[in-house]
PDB file of C-alpha atoms in Angstrom:
ATOM      1  CA  ASN A   3      51.755  89.151 152.381  1.00  0.00           C
ATOM      2  CA  ALA A   4      49.513  92.089 152.487  1.00  0.00           C
ATOM      3  CA  GLY A   5      51.128  93.229 149.199  1.00  0.00           C
ATOM      4  CA  VAL A   6      50.626  97.068 148.525  1.00  0.00           C
ATOM      5  CA  THR A   7      48.697  98.899 150.837  1.00  0.00           C
ATOM      6  CA  GLN A   8      47.419 102.558 150.723  1.00  0.00           C
ATOM      7  CA  THR A   9      45.713 104.759 153.186  1.00  0.00           C
ATOM      8  CA  PRO A  10      43.390 106.329 153.473  1.00  0.00           C
ATOM      9  CA  LYS A  11      40.871 104.987 150.929  1.00  0.00           C
ATOM     10  CA  PHE A  12      39.044 108.308 150.639  1.00  0.00           C
ATOM     11  CA  GLN A  13      39.787 111.847 151.656  1.00  0.00           C
ATOM     12  CA  VAL A  14      38.230 115.231 151.349  1.00  0.00           C
ATOM     13  CA  LEU A  15      40.358 118.400 151.518  1.00  0.00           C
ATOM     14  CA  LYS A  16      39.988 121.979 151.419  1.00  0.00           C
ATOM     15  CA  THR A  17      42.157 124.027 148.830  1.00  0.00           C
ATOM     16  CA  GLY A  18      45.458 125.089 150.530  1.00  0.00           C
ATOM     17  CA  GLN A  19      45.451 122.066 152.903  1.00  0.00           C
ATOM     18  CA  SER A  20      48.298 119.773 153.139  1.00  0.00           C
ATOM     19  CA  MET A  21      48.201 116.050 153.730  1.00  0.00           C
ATOM     20  CA  THR A  22      50.148 112.697 153.267  1.00  0.00           C
ATOM     21  CA  LEU A  23      49.093 109.459 151.373  1.00  0.00           C
ATOM     22  CA  GLN A  24      50.599 106.501 152.799  1.00  0.00           C
ATOM     23  CA  CYS A  25      51.861 103.596 150.698  1.00  0.00           C
ATOM     24  CA  ALA A  26      53.526 100.630 152.003  1.00  0.00           C
ATOM     25  CA  GLN A  27      54.559  97.098 150.671  1.00  0.00           C
ATOM     26  CA  ASP A  28      55.908  93.924 152.241  1.00  0.00           C
ATOM     27  CA  MET A  29      57.432  92.265 149.166  1.00  0.00           C
ATOM     28  CA  ASN A  30      60.843  93.709 149.487  1.00  0.00           C
ATOM     29  CA  HIS A  31      60.500  95.578 146.329  1.00  0.00           C
ATOM     30  CA  GLU A  32      63.098  98.022 145.168  1.00  0.00           C
ATOM     31  CA  TYR A  33      61.046 100.064 142.904  1.00  0.00           C
ATOM     32  CA  MET A  34      57.921 102.172 144.046  1.00  0.00           C
ATOM     33  CA  SER A  35      55.887 104.525 142.306  1.00  0.00           C
ATOM     34  CA  TRP A  36      52.811 106.735 142.245  1.00  0.00           C
ATOM     35  CA  TYR A  37      50.574 107.412 139.573  1.00  0.00           C
ATOM     36  CA  ARG A  38      47.216 109.488 139.358  1.00  0.00           C
ATOM     37  CA  GLN A  39      44.372 108.529 137.406  1.00  0.00           C
ATOM     38  CA  ASP A  40      41.939 110.896 135.624  1.00  0.00           C
ATOM     39  CA  PRO A  41      39.047 110.394 133.355  1.00  0.00           C
ATOM     40  CA  GLY A  42      40.186 110.019 129.672  1.00  0.00           C
ATOM     41  CA  MET A  43      43.875 110.265 130.782  1.00  0.00           C
ATOM     42  CA  GLY A  44      44.826 106.899 131.809  1.00  0.00           C
ATOM     43  CA  LEU A  45      47.514 106.546 134.603  1.00  0.00           C
ATOM     44  CA  ARG A  46      50.116 109.120 134.948  1.00  0.00           C
ATOM     45  CA  LEU A  47      53.442 108.783 136.861  1.00  0.00           C
ATOM     46  CA  ILE A  48      53.854 111.368 139.618  1.00  0.00           C
ATOM     47  CA  HIS A  49      56.972 110.147 141.226  1.00  0.00           C
ATOM     48  CA  TYR A  50      58.998 106.955 141.622  1.00  0.00           C
ATOM     49  CA  SER A  51      61.873 105.462 143.703  1.00  0.00           C
ATOM     50  CA  VAL A  52      64.433 102.818 142.711  1.00  0.00           C
ATOM     51  CA  GLY A  53      65.399 102.191 146.274  1.00  0.00           C
ATOM     52  CA  ALA A  54      65.651 103.753 149.761  1.00  0.00           C
ATOM     53  CA  GLY A  55      67.114 107.057 149.692  1.00  0.00           C
ATOM     54  CA  ILE A  56      66.557 107.543 145.891  1.00  0.00           C
ATOM     55  CA  THR A  57      63.569 109.268 144.369  1.00  0.00           C
ATOM     56  CA  ASP A  58      62.931 110.974 140.979  1.00  0.00           C
ATOM     57  CA  GLN A  59      60.150 112.830 139.119  1.00  0.00           C
ATOM     58  CA  GLY A  60      57.770 111.400 136.692  1.00  0.00           C
ATOM     59  CA  GLU A  61      55.360 112.947 134.213  1.00  0.00           C
ATOM     60  CA  VAL A  62      53.430 115.176 136.571  1.00  0.00           C
ATOM     61  CA  PRO A  63      55.332 116.010 139.833  1.00  0.00           C
ATOM     62  CA  ASN A  64      54.296 119.533 140.529  1.00  0.00           C
ATOM     63  CA  GLY A  65      52.495 120.089 143.755  1.00  0.00           C
ATOM     64  CA  TYR A  66      53.574 116.757 145.129  1.00  0.00           C
ATOM     65  CA  ASN A  67      56.733 115.621 147.319  1.00  0.00           C
ATOM     66  CA  VAL A  68      57.924 112.090 148.088  1.00  0.00           C
ATOM     67  CA  SER A  69      60.566 110.536 150.362  1.00  0.00           C
ATOM     68  CA  ARG A  70      61.788 106.978 150.432  1.00  0.00           C
ATOM     69  CA  SER A  71      63.538 106.426 154.042  1.00  0.00           C
ATOM     70  CA  THR A  72      62.787 102.628 154.094  1.00  0.00           C
ATOM     71  CA  THR A  73      62.455  99.850 151.367  1.00  0.00           C
ATOM     72  CA  GLU A  74      58.747  99.473 152.533  1.00  0.00           C
ATOM     73  CA  ASP A  75      57.252 102.793 152.703  1.00  0.00           C
ATOM     74  CA  PHE A  76      56.763 105.503 149.903  1.00  0.00           C
ATOM     75  CA  PRO A  77      54.532 108.400 151.252  1.00  0.00           C
ATOM     76  CA  LEU A  78      53.100 111.120 148.772  1.00  0.00           C
ATOM     77  CA  ARG A  79      52.680 114.582 150.191  1.00  0.00           C
ATOM     78  CA  LEU A  80      50.395 117.184 148.955  1.00  0.00           C
ATOM     79  CA  LEU A  81      51.963 120.457 149.852  1.00  0.00           C
ATOM     80  CA  SER A  82      48.973 122.859 149.334  1.00  0.00           C
ATOM     81  CA  ALA A  83      46.065 120.986 147.841  1.00  0.00           C
ATOM     82  CA  ALA A  84      44.345 122.355 144.711  1.00  0.00           C
ATOM     83  CA  PRO A  85      41.210 121.285 143.049  1.00  0.00           C
ATOM     84  CA  SER A  86      43.169 120.154 139.974  1.00  0.00           C
ATOM     85  CA  GLN A  87      44.553 117.595 142.497  1.00  0.00           C
ATOM     86  CA  THR A  88      41.127 115.830 142.683  1.00  0.00           C
ATOM     87  CA  SER A  89      42.024 112.408 141.388  1.00  0.00           C
ATOM     88  CA  VAL A  90      42.427 108.777 142.265  1.00  0.00           C
ATOM     89  CA  TYR A  91      45.906 107.937 143.422  1.00  0.00           C
ATOM     90  CA  PHE A  92      47.738 104.596 143.144  1.00  0.00           C
ATOM     91  CA  CYS A  93      50.813 103.369 144.567  1.00  0.00           C
ATOM     92  CA  ALA A  94      52.554 100.566 142.832  1.00  0.00           C
ATOM     93  CA  SER A  95      55.894  98.422 143.419  1.00  0.00           C
ATOM     94  CA  SER A  96      57.868  96.037 141.669  1.00  0.00           C
ATOM     95  CA  TYR A  97      60.918  93.988 142.401  1.00  0.00           C
ATOM     96  CA  ASN A  98      63.251  95.943 140.465  1.00  0.00           C
ATOM     97  CA  LEU A  99      63.515  98.397 137.464  1.00  0.00           C
ATOM     98  CA  GLY A 100      63.476  95.729 134.578  1.00  0.00           C
ATOM     99  CA  PRO A 101      61.139  96.518 131.756  1.00  0.00           C
ATOM    100  CA  GLN A 102      59.470  93.299 132.110  1.00  0.00           C
ATOM    101  CA  GLU A 103      58.825  93.384 135.837  1.00  0.00           C
ATOM    102  CA  THR A 104      55.154  93.329 136.717  1.00  0.00           C
ATOM    103  CA  GLN A 105      54.064  96.166 138.898  1.00  0.00           C
ATOM    104  CA  TYR A 106      51.976  95.369 141.649  1.00  0.00           C
ATOM    105  CA  PHE A 107      49.206  98.257 142.674  1.00  0.00           C
ATOM    106  CA  GLY A 108      47.579  99.277 145.801  1.00  0.00           C
ATOM    107  CA  PRO A 109      43.916  99.697 146.128  1.00  0.00           C
ATOM    108  CA  GLY A 110      43.971 103.433 145.436  1.00  0.00           C
ATOM    109  CA  THR A 111      43.063 106.525 147.418  1.00  0.00           C
ATOM    110  CA  ARG A 112      40.205 108.828 146.147  1.00  0.00           C
ATOM    111  CA  LEU A 113      40.907 112.480 146.722  1.00  0.00           C
ATOM    112  CA  LEU A 114      38.497 115.418 146.383  1.00  0.00           C
ATOM    113  CA  VAL A 115      39.846 118.775 146.818  1.00  0.00           C
ATOM    114  CA  LEU A 116      37.260 121.354 147.448  1.00  0.00           C
TER     115      LEU A 116
ATOM    116  CA  ILE B  12      57.619 110.189 126.844  1.00  0.00           C
ATOM    117  CA  LEU B  13      56.069 107.340 124.822  1.00  0.00           C
ATOM    118  CA  ASN B  14      52.889 107.722 123.058  1.00  0.00           C
ATOM    119  CA  VAL B  15      50.701 104.511 123.789  1.00  0.00           C
ATOM    120  CA  GLU B  16      47.300 104.725 122.145  1.00  0.00           C
ATOM    121  CA  GLN B  17      44.371 102.333 122.846  1.00  0.00           C
ATOM    122  CA  SER B  18      41.260 101.768 120.703  1.00  0.00           C
ATOM    123  CA  PRO B  19      38.465 101.814 121.066  1.00  0.00           C
ATOM    124  CA  GLN B  20      37.935 104.056 124.180  1.00  0.00           C
ATOM    125  CA  SER B  21      34.856 102.045 125.200  1.00  0.00           C
ATOM    126  CA  LEU B  22      33.100  99.137 124.098  1.00  0.00           C
ATOM    127  CA  HIS B  23      29.810  97.426 124.899  1.00  0.00           C
ATOM    128  CA  VAL B  24      29.015  93.836 123.995  1.00  0.00           C
ATOM    129  CA  GLN B  25      26.432  91.157 124.798  1.00  0.00           C
ATOM    130  CA  GLU B  26      27.499  88.134 126.930  1.00  0.00           C
ATOM    131  CA  GLY B  27      28.731  85.504 124.882  1.00  0.00           C
ATOM    132  CA  ASP B  28      30.178  87.812 122.272  1.00  0.00           C
ATOM    133  CA  SER B  29      33.817  87.790 121.314  1.00  0.00           C
ATOM    134  CA  THR B  30      35.828  90.912 121.062  1.00  0.00           C
ATOM    135  CA  ASN B  31      39.278  92.548 120.645  1.00  0.00           C
ATOM    136  CA  PHE B  32      40.893  95.940 121.204  1.00  0.00           C
ATOM    137  CA  THR B  33      44.184  97.405 120.076  1.00  0.00           C
ATOM    138  CA  CYS B  34      47.266  98.854 121.704  1.00  0.00           C
ATOM    139  CA  SER B  35      49.542 100.820 119.343  1.00  0.00           C
ATOM    140  CA  PHE B  36      52.933 101.920 120.551  1.00  0.00           C
ATOM    141  CA  PRO B  37      56.356 103.207 118.795  1.00  0.00           C
ATOM    142  CA  SER B  38      58.114 100.157 117.247  1.00  0.00           C
ATOM    143  CA  SER B  39      61.704 101.653 117.733  1.00  0.00           C
ATOM    144  CA  ASN B  40      63.378 100.703 121.029  1.00  0.00           C
ATOM    145  CA  PHE B  41      60.778  98.199 122.123  1.00  0.00           C
ATOM    146  CA  TYR B  42      61.492  96.466 125.478  1.00  0.00           C
ATOM    147  CA  ALA B  43      58.101  94.966 126.565  1.00  0.00           C
ATOM    148  CA  LEU B  44      54.548  95.524 126.620  1.00  0.00           C
ATOM    149  CA  HIS B  45      52.254  94.979 129.630  1.00  0.00           C
ATOM    150  CA  TRP B  46      48.548  94.387 129.701  1.00  0.00           C
ATOM    151  CA  TYR B  47      46.532  95.024 133.025  1.00  0.00           C
ATOM    152  CA  ARG B  48      42.828  94.406 133.959  1.00  0.00           C
ATOM    153  CA  TRP B  49      41.333  97.026 136.070  1.00  0.00           C
ATOM    154  CA  GLU B  50      38.028  96.428 137.655  1.00  0.00           C
ATOM    155  CA  THR B  51      35.834  99.487 139.173  1.00  0.00           C
ATOM    156  CA  ALA B  52      36.956 100.171 142.692  1.00  0.00           C
ATOM    157  CA  LYS B  53      39.879  97.777 142.677  1.00  0.00           C
ATOM    158  CA  SER B  54      43.435  97.946 141.699  1.00  0.00           C
ATOM    159  CA  PRO B  55      45.002  97.168 138.317  1.00  0.00           C
ATOM    160  CA  GLU B  56      46.263  93.594 138.162  1.00  0.00           C
ATOM    161  CA  ALA B  57      48.865  92.351 135.528  1.00  0.00           C
ATOM    162  CA  LEU B  58      47.477  90.096 132.676  1.00  0.00           C
ATOM    163  CA  PHE B  59      50.283  89.728 130.398  1.00  0.00           C
ATOM    164  CA  VAL B  60      53.951  90.825 129.838  1.00  0.00           C
ATOM    165  CA  MET B  61      55.006  90.345 126.277  1.00  0.00           C
ATOM    166  CA  THR B  62      58.507  90.919 124.755  1.00  0.00           C
ATOM    167  CA  LEU B  63      58.959  88.951 121.614  1.00  0.00           C
ATOM    168  CA  ASN B  64      57.561  89.718 118.038  1.00  0.00           C
ATOM    169  CA  GLY B  65      54.919  87.341 117.436  1.00  0.00           C
ATOM    170  CA  ASP B  66      54.299  86.371 120.904  1.00  0.00           C
ATOM    171  CA  GLU B  67      50.859  85.205 121.716  1.00  0.00           C
ATOM    172  CA  LYS B  68      49.937  84.650 125.455  1.00  0.00           C
ATOM    173  CA  LYS B  69      46.524  83.248 126.878  1.00  0.00           C
ATOM    174  CA  LYS B  70      44.916  83.127 130.355  1.00  0.00           C
ATOM    175  CA  GLY B  71      41.520  81.418 130.189  1.00  0.00           C
ATOM    176  CA  ARG B  72      39.388  83.222 127.610  1.00  0.00           C
ATOM    177  CA  ILE B  73      41.774  86.242 127.273  1.00  0.00           C
ATOM    178  CA  SER B  74      44.550  86.165 124.942  1.00  0.00           C
ATOM    179  CA  ALA B  75      47.043  88.656 123.328  1.00  0.00           C
ATOM    180  CA  THR B  76      49.359  89.008 120.457  1.00  0.00           C
ATOM    181  CA  LEU B  77      52.200  91.194 119.647  1.00  0.00           C
ATOM    182  CA  ASN B  78      53.778  92.775 116.644  1.00  0.00           C
ATOM    183  CA  THR B  79      56.902  94.665 117.418  1.00  0.00           C
ATOM    184  CA  LYS B  80      57.708  95.715 113.918  1.00  0.00           C
ATOM    185  CA  GLU B  81      54.406  97.456 113.178  1.00  0.00           C
ATOM    186  CA  GLY B  82      53.790  98.782 116.818  1.00  0.00           C
ATOM    187  CA  TYR B  83      50.819  97.083 117.994  1.00  0.00           C
ATOM    188  CA  SER B  84      49.054  94.394 120.246  1.00  0.00           C
ATOM    189  CA  TYR B  85      45.712  93.021 120.304  1.00  0.00           C
ATOM    190  CA  LEU B  86      43.899  91.551 123.141  1.00  0.00           C
ATOM    191  CA  TYR B  87      40.911  89.213 122.572  1.00  0.00           C
ATOM    192  CA  ILE B  88      38.226  87.929 124.802  1.00  0.00           C
ATOM    193  CA  LYS B  89      36.453  84.926 123.756  1.00  0.00           C
ATOM    194  CA  GLY B  90      32.921  84.426 124.705  1.00  0.00           C
ATOM    195  CA  SER B  91      32.648  87.638 126.975  1.00  0.00           C
ATOM    196  CA  GLN B  92      30.983  87.436 130.336  1.00  0.00           C
ATOM    197  CA  PRO B  93      29.487  90.224 132.476  1.00  0.00           C
ATOM    198  CA  GLU B  94      32.712  89.584 135.107  1.00  0.00           C
ATOM    199  CA  ASP B  95      34.967  90.495 132.206  1.00  0.00           C
ATOM    200  CA  SER B  96      33.703  94.094 132.222  1.00  0.00           C
ATOM    201  CA  ALA B  97      36.591  96.280 133.283  1.00  0.00           C
ATOM    202  CA  THR B  98      39.165  98.667 131.885  1.00  0.00           C
ATOM    203  CA  TYR B  99      42.057  97.027 130.076  1.00  0.00           C
ATOM    204  CA  LEU B 100      45.151  98.918 130.125  1.00  0.00           C
ATOM    205  CA  CYS B 101      48.319  98.568 128.203  1.00  0.00           C
ATOM    206  CA  ALA B 102      51.801 100.023 129.041  1.00  0.00           C
ATOM    207  CA  ILE B 103      55.212 100.286 127.651  1.00  0.00           C
ATOM    208  CA  PRO B 104      58.401 100.833 129.684  1.00  0.00           C
ATOM    209  CA  PRO B 105      60.780 103.504 128.361  1.00  0.00           C
ATOM    210  CA  THR B 106      64.324 102.445 127.575  1.00  0.00           C
ATOM    211  CA  SER B 107      65.673 102.785 130.939  1.00  0.00           C
ATOM    212  CA  GLY B 108      63.438 100.942 133.169  1.00  0.00           C
ATOM    213  CA  SER B 109      60.028  99.809 134.258  1.00  0.00           C
ATOM    214  CA  ARG B 110      58.446 103.366 134.591  1.00  0.00           C
ATOM    215  CA  LEU B 111      55.585 102.227 132.795  1.00  0.00           C
ATOM    216  CA  THR B 112      53.817 104.672 130.251  1.00  0.00           C
ATOM    217  CA  PHE B 113      50.129 103.630 130.222  1.00  0.00           C
ATOM    218  CA  GLY B 114      47.576 104.034 127.503  1.00  0.00           C
ATOM    219  CA  GLU B 115      44.126 105.515 128.518  1.00  0.00           C
ATOM    220  CA  GLY B 116      42.518 102.201 128.412  1.00  0.00           C
ATOM    221  CA  THR B 117      39.636 100.444 126.783  1.00  0.00           C
ATOM    222  CA  GLN B 118      36.518 100.178 129.025  1.00  0.00           C
ATOM    223  CA  LEU B 119      34.738  97.025 128.281  1.00  0.00           C
ATOM    224  CA  THR B 120      30.981  96.459 129.395  1.00  0.00           C
ATOM    225  CA  VAL B 121      29.668  92.990 128.856  1.00  0.00           C
ATOM    226  CA  ASN B 122      25.778  93.080 129.144  1.00  0.00           C
ATOM    227  CA  PRO B 123      24.053  89.905 130.429  1.00  0.00           C
TER     228      PRO B 123
END
């Protein structure tokens, strides 16, 4: 199993540009989520999905869209990039939505918005 | 939104020292506590999931304890090694599922 994969690893955008961060998992996990990590703020939940066709907002959803058309894929779209979205983005998945379920993280995408 | 606090924010120790740090969380409606280890340029990896008051878990030189009544967990590292240098994150799920709320982490640096 490849686990959780993310592309790209690094990206530089100009303010106003749009892009999609890709996330895929091959573990047949129902639950997938996107976090952003900023210095001094820990990991903050952007959006999550409990299964194909179902998504919901997390703690910091503004400026981001998600969709879940398949169990495997959970792309994160930045509609109009802003410097405040400069961050490291992690995708994570778990088998289901139980409180004891371990989440498996991807390698992260480092995004710089100029 | 749950309030998960970790202390200290950062820690520098010498190789061979033992160390510990704290995760504090609301003691009401507790479901589970997760510890993750996050090395620079890598993805966070799960260390422990703890659920019962008084739980103690161990993995090699790393161990953790849980007190759900007073709302804290300790992570201990015995005989720290440079490869233990990482950020240690704790996280609590809200009542409705595994949408984890993370603390800010404790950044550990072990000097050779």
